[in-house]
Amino acid sequence: MKKWENVAQGIAIVIVLTLISFYFEKIGISFWLKYITIIIIIPLVMYVVSKIKVLQKPVSKKRGWLTFTVASIFIIFISDFVLK
């Protein structure tokens, strides 16, 4: 992970896969429609993240992976306790 943009894209994918899929299951959207929507949302989120100028700054590999790991664990932990 060479830029903060890559870290933010990874975190965005975790958020989309964790929160959106749970929300779609809760409202009862069919299996194929859920995954088609996720396939459309992920590139859209990546495009938006790539346009944020603050995230274009470089980051060390260690700090990038550490931030991604901690944020992913936090998001999954919060989604398990808050959403269920």
Rosetta silent file (secondary structure, phi, psi, omega in degrees, C-alpha in Angstrom):
SEQUENCE: MKKWENVAQGIAIVIVLTLISFYFEKIGISFWLKYITIIIIIPLVMYVVSKIKVLQKPVSKKRGWLTFTVASIFIIFISDFVLK
SCORE:     score description
SCORE:     0.000 S_00000001
   1 L     0.000  107.267 -174.084    0.000    0.000    0.000 S_00000001
   2 L   -96.281  -20.792  179.619    1.881    2.998   -1.278 S_00000001
   3 E  -131.845  158.670  176.629   -0.757    5.722   -0.863 S_00000001
   4 H   -62.616  -24.601  177.683   -3.509    6.460    1.612 S_00000001
   5 H   -59.456  -42.243  179.842   -5.866    6.006   -1.337 S_00000001
   6 H   -65.395  -38.828  177.909   -5.103    2.268   -1.402 S_00000001
   7 H   -64.459  -45.181 -179.716   -5.750    1.998    2.334 S_00000001
   8 H   -65.261  -36.716  177.297   -9.050    3.856    1.976 S_00000001
   9 H   -65.537  -41.020  177.292  -10.105    1.649   -0.945 S_00000001
  10 H   -63.157  -43.190  178.886   -9.429   -1.482    1.085 S_00000001
  11 H   -65.974  -38.126  178.554  -11.406   -0.128    4.023 S_00000001
  12 H   -63.516  -39.306  177.506  -14.235    0.879    1.677 S_00000001
  13 H   -63.741  -42.107  177.708  -14.418   -2.669    0.294 S_00000001
  14 H   -61.318  -43.289  179.742  -14.631   -4.045    3.840 S_00000001
  15 H   -63.193  -46.801 -178.829  -17.417   -1.583    4.657 S_00000001
  16 H   -62.218  -48.025 -177.081  -19.380   -2.406    1.506 S_00000001
  17 H   -68.251  -31.424 -178.203  -19.072   -6.166    1.919 S_00000001
  18 H   -82.404  -52.623 -172.061  -19.877   -6.065    5.632 S_00000001
  19 H   -83.676  -43.350 -177.216  -22.616   -3.478    5.934 S_00000001
  20 H   -66.999  -43.479 -179.155  -24.349   -3.539    2.558 S_00000001
  21 H   -64.184  -37.440  177.023  -24.680   -7.316    2.411 S_00000001
  22 H   -64.872  -43.105 -179.660  -26.162   -7.359    5.917 S_00000001
  23 H   -63.031  -42.589  179.259  -28.613   -4.608    5.008 S_00000001
  24 H   -65.675  -36.621  176.335  -29.701   -6.416    1.839 S_00000001
  25 H   -64.830  -37.531 -178.121  -30.239   -9.649    3.768 S_00000001
  26 H   -67.273  -39.412 -179.298  -32.337   -7.776    6.302 S_00000001
  27 H   -88.823   -6.052  170.946  -34.677   -6.256    3.705 S_00000001
  28 L    85.415   33.729  175.712  -34.863   -9.510    1.751 S_00000001
  29 L   -76.882  144.075 -176.056  -33.291   -8.726   -1.623 S_00000001
  30 L   -65.217  162.098 -174.254  -32.597  -11.825   -3.708 S_00000001
  31 H   -57.494  -52.386 -174.613  -29.146  -13.411   -3.905 S_00000001
  32 H   -69.835  -35.515  179.096  -28.227  -12.390   -7.450 S_00000001
  33 H   -68.082  -35.630  177.769  -29.524   -8.824   -7.106 S_00000001
  34 H   -61.480  -47.193 -176.943  -27.505   -8.370   -3.902 S_00000001
  35 H   -75.609  -30.584  173.880  -24.228   -9.340   -5.557 S_00000001
  36 H   -65.587  -40.953  178.025  -24.883   -7.373   -8.748 S_00000001
  37 H   -64.439  -41.792  178.551  -25.499   -4.287   -6.600 S_00000001
  38 H   -64.844  -38.925  178.633  -22.288   -4.890   -4.633 S_00000001
  39 H   -65.030  -30.586  177.162  -20.342   -5.320   -7.893 S_00000001
  40 H   -79.732  -37.863 -175.653  -21.680   -1.942   -9.027 S_00000001
  41 H   -71.240  -39.036 -176.057  -21.106   -0.157   -5.701 S_00000001
  42 H   -60.347  -49.840  177.371  -17.455   -1.209   -5.185 S_00000001
  43 H   -64.417  -31.959  177.567  -16.036    0.467   -8.347 S_00000001
  44 H   -63.441  -45.034  179.081  -18.170    3.532   -7.630 S_00000001
  45 H   -65.622  -40.367  178.615  -16.720    3.845   -4.124 S_00000001
  46 H   -63.256  -37.905  177.902  -13.189    3.294   -5.467 S_00000001
  47 H   -64.294  -44.742  179.960  -13.701    6.079   -8.014 S_00000001
  48 H   -63.624  -43.080  179.648  -14.889    8.498   -5.326 S_00000001
  49 H   -63.684  -36.958 -178.591  -11.966    7.600   -3.044 S_00000001
  50 H   -68.717  -19.115 -179.307   -9.480    8.119   -5.882 S_00000001
  51 L   -89.167   -7.063  179.872  -10.705   11.708   -6.367 S_00000001
  52 L   -81.375  118.610 -173.329  -10.001   12.788   -2.767 S_00000001
  53 H   -67.503  -32.908 -178.207   -6.776   14.813   -2.824 S_00000001
  54 H   -62.248  -30.555 -176.403   -5.839   14.193    0.828 S_00000001
  55 H   -82.641    1.289 -179.693   -5.533   10.465    0.148 S_00000001
  56 H   -83.962   -3.479 -178.613   -2.914   10.945   -2.584 S_00000001
  57 L   -73.879  147.894  179.101   -0.125   11.311   -0.018 S_00000001
  58 E   -73.240  155.441  178.189    2.401    8.465    0.341 S_00000001
  59 L  -142.702  148.236  177.957    2.369    6.115    3.304 S_00000001
  60 L   -71.726  155.058 -178.836    4.805    3.461    4.471 S_00000001
  61 H   -59.586  -44.750 -177.206    3.823   -0.159    3.916 S_00000001
  62 H   -61.840  -47.360 -179.160    3.843   -0.962    7.616 S_00000001
  63 H   -67.001  -38.693  178.915    1.622    1.984    8.578 S_00000001
  64 H   -62.726  -49.523 -179.712   -0.758    1.344    5.648 S_00000001
  65 H   -66.697  -36.767  178.213   -1.272   -2.326    6.449 S_00000001
  66 H   -64.769  -45.003  178.359   -1.581   -1.611   10.165 S_00000001
  67 H   -61.932  -45.099  179.400   -4.239    1.059    9.551 S_00000001
  68 H   -61.402  -45.320 -178.499   -6.117   -1.235    7.160 S_00000001
  69 H   -64.339  -47.268 -179.299   -6.025   -4.172    9.580 S_00000001
  70 H   -64.498  -43.600  179.804   -7.122   -2.178   12.612 S_00000001
  71 H   -64.721  -40.463  179.621   -9.908   -0.422   10.677 S_00000001
  72 H   -64.674  -45.308  178.370  -11.155   -3.714    9.210 S_00000001
  73 H   -62.175  -42.469  179.357  -11.241   -5.433   12.600 S_00000001
  74 H   -62.652  -44.654 -179.584  -13.017   -2.411   14.101 S_00000001
  75 H   -64.411  -44.834 -179.821  -15.632   -2.325   11.314 S_00000001
  76 H   -66.726  -40.465  178.756  -16.324   -6.059   11.543 S_00000001
  77 H   -62.734  -48.004  179.971  -16.459   -5.918   15.350 S_00000001
  78 H   -63.938  -41.650 -178.379  -18.876   -2.972   15.344 S_00000001
  79 H   -65.913  -34.494  179.408  -21.068   -4.530   12.647 S_00000001
  80 H   -66.847  -39.726 -176.472  -21.365   -7.790   14.601 S_00000001
  81 H   -87.550  -33.484 -176.567  -22.493   -6.076   17.777 S_00000001
  82 H   -84.622  -43.271 -173.998  -24.514   -3.163   16.422 S_00000001
  83 H   -83.983  -18.938 -176.174  -26.260   -4.737   13.480 S_00000001
  84 L  -115.603    0.000    0.000  -27.134   -8.121   14.963 S_00000001
